[in-house]
Short mmCIF file of C-alpha atoms in Angstrom, two decimals:
data_model
loop_
_atom_site.label_atom_id
_atom_site.label_comp_id
_atom_site.label_asym_id
_atom_site.label_seq_id
_atom_site.Cartn_x
_atom_site.Cartn_y
_atom_site.Cartn_z
CA MET A 1 83.56 59.38 195.54
CA THR A 2 82.12 62.77 194.95
CA ALA A 3 78.88 63.21 193.07
CA GLN A 4 80.04 66.34 191.33
CA GLU A 5 82.23 66.16 188.29
CA ILE A 6 85.89 67.09 188.62
CA LEU A 7 87.62 68.72 185.69
CA PHE A 8 91.38 68.25 185.27
CA ARG A 9 93.32 70.79 183.27
CA SER A 10 96.76 72.36 182.96
CA ALA A 11 97.32 75.14 185.44
CA ARG A 12 97.36 78.71 184.18
CA ARG A 13 99.40 81.56 185.58
CA ALA A 14 96.25 82.92 187.21
CA ASP A 15 95.86 79.67 189.18
CA LEU A 16 99.13 80.19 191.06
CA PRO A 17 97.63 81.89 194.12
CA SER A 18 95.19 78.98 194.57
CA ILE A 19 98.01 76.46 194.12
CA VAL A 20 100.34 78.18 196.58
CA ARG A 21 97.52 78.54 199.10
CA MET A 22 97.04 74.76 199.05
CA LEU A 23 100.79 74.05 199.20
CA ALA A 24 101.13 76.34 202.22
CA ASP A 25 98.11 74.96 204.05
CA ASP A 26 99.65 72.17 206.13
CA ASP A 27 102.31 71.76 208.82
CA LEU A 28 105.21 71.14 206.46
CA GLY A 29 104.07 73.53 203.75
CA SER A 30 103.51 76.45 206.10
CA GLN A 31 107.21 76.41 206.98
CA ARG A 32 108.46 76.69 203.43
CA GLU A 33 105.93 78.57 201.30
CA ARG A 34 105.03 82.27 201.18
CA TYR A 35 101.36 82.74 200.45
CA GLU A 36 101.29 86.51 200.04
CA SER A 37 99.76 89.04 197.69
CA PRO A 38 101.41 89.51 195.31
CA LEU A 39 103.14 86.14 195.36
CA PRO A 40 106.94 86.18 195.35
CA GLU A 41 108.18 86.35 191.77
CA SER A 42 110.01 83.01 192.18
CA TYR A 43 106.68 81.19 191.94
CA TYR A 44 105.96 82.81 188.59
CA SER A 45 109.38 82.07 187.12
CA ALA A 46 109.07 78.41 188.17
CA PHE A 47 105.62 78.34 186.59
CA GLU A 48 107.04 79.63 183.29
CA GLN A 49 109.69 76.91 183.22
CA ILE A 50 107.14 74.20 183.97
CA ASP A 51 104.66 75.58 181.46
CA ASN A 52 107.27 75.67 178.68
CA ASP A 53 108.51 72.12 179.24
CA PRO A 54 106.43 69.35 177.65
CA ASN A 55 107.80 66.88 180.21
CA HIS A 56 106.06 68.79 183.00
CA GLU A 57 102.34 69.02 183.63
CA LEU A 58 101.18 71.21 186.49
CA ILE A 59 97.56 70.17 186.92
CA VAL A 60 94.61 71.63 188.77
CA ALA A 61 91.37 69.88 189.67
CA GLU A 62 88.34 72.10 189.29
CA GLN A 63 84.83 71.68 190.62
CA ASN A 64 82.06 74.16 189.84
CA GLY A 65 84.68 76.51 188.40
CA GLU A 66 86.74 76.49 191.60
CA VAL A 67 90.29 75.11 191.91
CA ILE A 68 90.14 72.49 194.67
CA GLY A 69 93.27 70.40 194.06
CA THR A 70 96.66 70.42 192.40
CA LEU A 71 99.49 68.09 191.47
CA HIS A 72 102.65 68.27 189.44
CA LEU A 73 103.21 65.37 187.06
CA MET A 74 106.65 65.06 185.52
CA PHE A 75 107.94 62.71 182.86
CA LEU A 76 111.55 61.67 183.30
CA PRO A 77 113.46 59.98 180.49
CA SER A 78 115.92 57.51 181.95
CA VAL A 79 118.52 55.04 180.71
CA SER A 80 117.59 52.46 183.34
CA PHE A 81 114.74 49.97 182.82
CA GLN A 82 115.84 49.65 179.19
CA GLY A 83 115.50 53.34 178.59
CA GLY A 84 112.08 53.44 180.23
CA LEU A 85 110.14 56.65 180.82
CA ARG A 86 109.26 57.39 184.46
CA ALA A 87 106.35 59.46 185.66
CA GLN A 88 106.82 61.29 188.96
CA VAL A 89 104.17 63.02 191.01
CA GLU A 90 105.05 65.92 193.29
CA SER A 91 103.16 68.60 195.21
CA VAL A 92 99.83 66.80 195.54
CA ARG A 93 97.29 68.80 197.50
CA VAL A 94 93.52 68.90 197.96
CA ASP A 95 91.93 72.01 199.43
CA LYS A 96 91.19 71.31 203.11
CA ARG A 97 87.51 72.17 202.67
CA PHE A 98 87.16 69.39 200.09
CA GLN A 99 89.18 66.61 201.71
CA SER A 100 87.79 63.13 202.49
CA GLN A 101 85.50 63.25 199.46
CA GLY A 102 87.58 61.02 197.20
CA ILE A 103 89.05 63.92 195.26
CA GLY A 104 92.66 62.90 195.90
CA THR A 105 91.83 59.43 194.65
CA GLU A 106 90.34 60.85 191.47
CA MET A 107 93.41 63.04 190.99
CA MET A 108 95.81 60.12 191.38
CA LYS A 109 93.75 57.87 189.11
CA TRP A 110 93.80 60.61 186.51
CA SER A 111 97.60 60.86 186.88
CA VAL A 112 98.09 57.12 186.51
CA GLU A 113 96.00 57.11 183.33
CA ARG A 114 97.94 60.06 181.98
CA ALA A 115 101.22 58.29 182.76
CA LYS A 116 100.02 55.20 180.88
CA GLN A 117 98.94 57.34 177.91
CA ARG A 118 102.40 58.83 177.69
CA GLY A 119 104.08 55.43 177.90
CA ALA A 120 105.62 55.57 181.37
CA HIS A 121 106.53 52.22 182.92
CA VAL A 122 106.22 53.45 186.49
CA VAL A 123 104.67 56.22 188.56
CA GLN A 124 106.93 57.22 191.44
CA LEU A 125 106.57 59.63 194.31
CA THR A 126 107.97 60.27 197.74
CA THR A 127 106.04 61.28 200.79
CA HIS A 128 107.33 62.45 204.14
CA LYS A 129 107.64 59.62 206.66
CA SER A 130 105.37 61.57 209.02
CA ARG A 131 102.47 61.59 206.52
CA GLU A 132 101.03 58.20 207.52
CA ASP A 133 97.61 58.97 206.10
CA ALA A 134 99.27 59.59 202.74
CA HIS A 135 101.11 56.25 202.91
CA ARG A 136 97.82 54.41 203.42
CA PHE A 137 96.19 56.46 200.68
CA TYR A 138 98.86 55.59 198.11
CA LYS A 139 98.93 51.92 199.17
CA ARG A 140 95.19 51.67 198.53
CA LEU A 141 95.94 52.91 195.00
CA GLY A 142 98.48 50.10 194.49
CA PHE A 143 101.71 51.94 195.26
CA LYS A 144 104.39 49.96 197.08
CA GLY A 145 106.69 51.65 199.61
CA THR A 146 109.83 49.90 198.38
CA HIS A 147 112.26 52.82 198.61
CA LEU A 148 113.86 55.17 201.08
CA GLY A 149 113.63 58.79 199.96
CA MET A 150 116.70 60.80 200.92
CA LYS A 151 117.29 64.53 200.70
CA LEU A 152 120.22 66.84 201.13
CA SER A 153 119.25 70.44 201.71
CA LEU A 154 121.56 72.95 200.01
CA LYS A 155 120.23 76.01 201.86
CA MET B 1 139.92 58.50 198.28
CA THR B 2 141.54 57.32 195.12
CA ALA B 3 144.96 58.55 194.13
CA GLN B 4 144.17 58.72 190.45
CA GLU B 5 142.25 61.60 189.03
CA ILE B 6 138.63 61.07 188.04
CA LEU B 7 137.24 63.00 185.11
CA PHE B 8 133.51 63.80 185.03
CA ARG B 9 131.88 64.49 181.68
CA SER B 10 128.55 64.22 179.87
CA ALA B 11 127.93 60.76 178.49
CA ARG B 12 128.19 60.24 174.74
CA ARG B 13 126.17 57.79 172.70
CA ALA B 14 129.25 55.56 172.50
CA ASP B 15 129.30 55.30 176.32
CA LEU B 16 125.91 53.56 176.44
CA PRO B 17 127.25 49.98 176.45
CA SER B 18 129.48 50.81 179.44
CA ILE B 19 126.59 52.51 181.22
CA VAL B 20 124.14 49.66 180.64
CA ARG B 21 126.76 47.11 181.68
CA MET B 22 127.04 48.87 185.06
CA LEU B 23 123.26 49.26 185.45
CA ALA B 24 122.78 45.54 184.76
CA ASP B 25 125.56 44.40 187.07
CA ASP B 26 123.72 43.91 190.35
CA ASP B 27 120.81 41.86 191.70
CA LEU B 28 118.10 44.39 190.94
CA GLY B 29 119.59 45.62 187.68
CA SER B 30 120.11 42.17 186.20
CA GLN B 31 116.33 41.60 186.35
CA ARG B 32 115.43 44.68 184.38
CA GLU B 33 118.21 45.59 181.95
CA ARG B 34 119.29 43.93 178.70
CA TYR B 35 123.04 44.18 178.26
CA GLU B 36 123.35 42.80 174.74
CA SER B 37 125.20 43.63 171.56
CA PRO B 38 123.78 45.61 169.93
CA LEU B 39 121.88 47.21 172.78
CA PRO B 40 118.09 47.39 172.42
CA GLU B 41 117.18 50.55 170.52
CA SER B 42 115.15 51.82 173.50
CA TYR B 43 118.40 52.70 175.30
CA TYR B 44 119.47 54.89 172.40
CA SER B 45 116.16 56.69 172.10
CA ALA B 46 116.19 57.45 175.84
CA PHE B 47 119.75 58.72 175.48
CA GLU B 48 118.68 61.11 172.71
CA GLN B 49 115.90 62.55 174.87
CA ILE B 50 118.25 63.01 177.81
CA ASP B 51 121.00 64.46 175.66
CA ASN B 52 118.65 67.03 174.09
CA ASP B 53 117.17 68.22 177.39
CA PRO B 54 119.23 70.80 179.29
CA ASN B 55 117.52 69.75 182.53
CA HIS B 56 119.10 66.30 182.27
CA GLU B 57 122.78 65.44 182.67
CA LEU B 58 123.80 61.86 182.12
CA ILE B 59 127.31 61.76 183.55
CA VAL B 60 130.17 59.30 183.33
CA ALA B 61 133.23 59.13 185.58
CA GLU B 62 136.38 58.30 183.70
CA GLN B 63 139.76 57.14 184.97
CA ASN B 64 142.69 56.52 182.64
CA GLY B 65 140.34 56.84 179.69
CA GLU B 66 138.01 54.14 180.99
CA VAL B 67 134.37 54.68 182.07
CA ILE B 68 134.15 53.44 185.66
CA GLY B 69 130.99 55.10 186.95
CA THR B 70 127.75 56.74 185.91
CA LEU B 71 124.90 58.77 187.30
CA HIS B 72 121.93 60.67 185.96
CA LEU B 73 121.44 64.14 187.38
CA MET B 74 118.12 65.82 186.65
CA PHE B 75 116.94 69.34 187.42
CA LEU B 76 113.26 69.62 188.22
CA PRO B 77 111.51 72.97 188.30
CA SER B 78 108.82 72.96 190.93
CA VAL B 79 106.22 75.33 192.33
CA SER B 80 106.79 74.14 195.88
CA PHE B 81 109.52 75.59 198.11
CA GLN B 82 108.73 79.03 196.64
CA GLY B 83 109.32 77.83 193.11
CA GLY B 84 112.58 76.14 194.07
CA LEU B 85 114.62 74.05 191.67
CA ARG B 86 115.23 70.44 192.75
CA ALA B 87 118.13 68.27 191.71
CA GLN B 88 117.46 64.54 191.56
CA VAL B 89 120.01 61.78 191.19
CA GLU B 90 119.10 58.46 189.59
CA SER B 91 120.94 55.44 188.25
CA VAL B 92 124.15 55.79 190.28
CA ARG B 93 126.61 52.99 189.62
CA VAL B 94 130.34 52.36 190.06
CA ASP B 95 131.96 49.53 188.10
CA LYS B 96 132.33 46.55 190.47
CA ARG B 97 136.07 46.36 189.83
CA PHE B 98 136.49 49.90 191.14
CA GLN B 99 134.19 49.85 194.17
CA SER B 100 135.31 50.69 197.73
CA GLN B 101 137.88 53.20 196.44
CA GLY B 102 135.89 56.34 197.19
CA ILE B 103 134.74 56.80 193.61
CA GLY B 104 131.05 56.89 194.50
CA THR B 105 131.80 59.55 197.08
CA GLU B 106 133.62 61.65 194.49
CA MET B 107 130.71 61.22 192.09
CA MET B 108 128.17 62.35 194.64
CA LYS B 109 130.28 65.29 195.79
CA TRP B 110 130.60 66.33 192.14
CA SER B 111 126.80 66.09 191.77
CA VAL B 112 126.15 68.17 194.87
CA GLU B 113 128.51 70.88 193.61
CA ARG B 114 126.83 70.80 190.21
CA ALA B 115 123.41 71.10 191.87
CA LYS B 116 124.61 74.14 193.84
CA GLN B 117 126.05 75.72 190.67
CA ARG B 118 122.70 75.40 188.97
CA GLY B 119 120.84 76.88 191.93
CA ALA B 120 119.01 73.83 193.25
CA HIS B 121 117.81 74.04 196.87
CA VAL B 122 117.87 70.30 197.43
CA VAL B 123 119.37 67.11 196.05
CA GLN B 124 116.94 64.22 196.28
CA LEU B 125 117.18 60.54 195.48
CA THR B 126 115.51 57.28 196.36
CA THR B 127 117.23 54.02 197.01
CA HIS B 128 115.71 50.57 197.40
CA LYS B 129 115.04 49.66 201.03
CA SER B 130 117.20 46.56 200.59
CA ARG B 131 120.31 48.61 199.69
CA GLU B 132 121.47 49.23 203.26
CA ASP B 133 125.04 49.94 202.21
CA ALA B 134 123.70 52.71 199.99
CA HIS B 135 121.69 54.21 202.88
CA ARG B 136 124.83 54.41 205.02
CA PHE B 137 126.78 55.82 202.09
CA TYR B 138 124.31 58.64 201.46
CA LYS B 139 123.95 59.38 205.19
CA ARG B 140 127.71 59.89 205.43
CA LEU B 141 127.34 62.47 202.67
CA GLY B 142 124.71 64.35 204.70
CA PHE B 143 121.52 63.00 203.14
CA LYS B 144 118.59 62.43 205.49
CA GLY B 145 116.19 59.54 204.96
CA THR B 146 113.08 61.58 205.68
CA HIS B 147 110.78 60.17 203.00
CA LEU B 148 109.11 56.99 201.91
CA GLY B 149 109.62 56.29 198.20
CA MET B 150 106.58 54.68 196.61
CA LYS B 151 106.22 53.19 193.15
CA LEU B 152 103.37 51.89 191.05
CA SER B 153 104.50 49.66 188.20
CA LEU B 154 102.47 50.13 185.02
CA LYS B 155 103.77 47.02 183.25
#
């Protein structure tokens, strides 16, 4: 737990450099992101789509006016589970300088509450098999690793 | 491969009973769906949301005028991967009477082509760890089981 209050809010266009910096700042992210100035336009066009879609919430966590974490919460209507709404979390990152202070936990708890508010029956996510710390982190929050996450790259 | 042609099209409201019948027709599905007549209204309201959202495609596979398979293809804008679009497949089912005829393979190949058409950089899905046949099936199609899929039930 951190003593200082964390503010959660929707990301603004001006937050994109902070968000991309965090996405790029680990072994997997550094291979696939381009944290440059200016950022590649593709980041901005994705932001516009996310920002205009009420089923998507790109969130930043702020402390003392500084962006220190991000996550993308999506709400997925589905026929299965009796037409139940799913919440999905992607692109969760905490700034390296602020890790191990409970900020990720606060971010996920906020997401779970938000998912409940919006009527989702489940929160789902996938995490790379190599991220064992993340597996333990999500298990502590009550997540169960019941599924295999499979990907087919089209590039 | 099946000798008879399979038609892929967007699901209509009138297809919902066929879709729910297939979703309910296995060990996991039978515990969570309600295949009744009339169907619970929640299926119809989910259908309306899906049908009105261009990022969602609820698909049926038809053979000789009969619905024999279904899948839900969703397109997820994302900041990560340089603002890359993801395709996600959920709720894949082939009618039990038509299994082991290559229909699931055709359905997935159709989905991958559709994902490419729409510019997605990846097709992602999760499948229950107990569905080992499904893991082999997706691996044959080129999917890699790189991720752990985690869920938190809110019910």
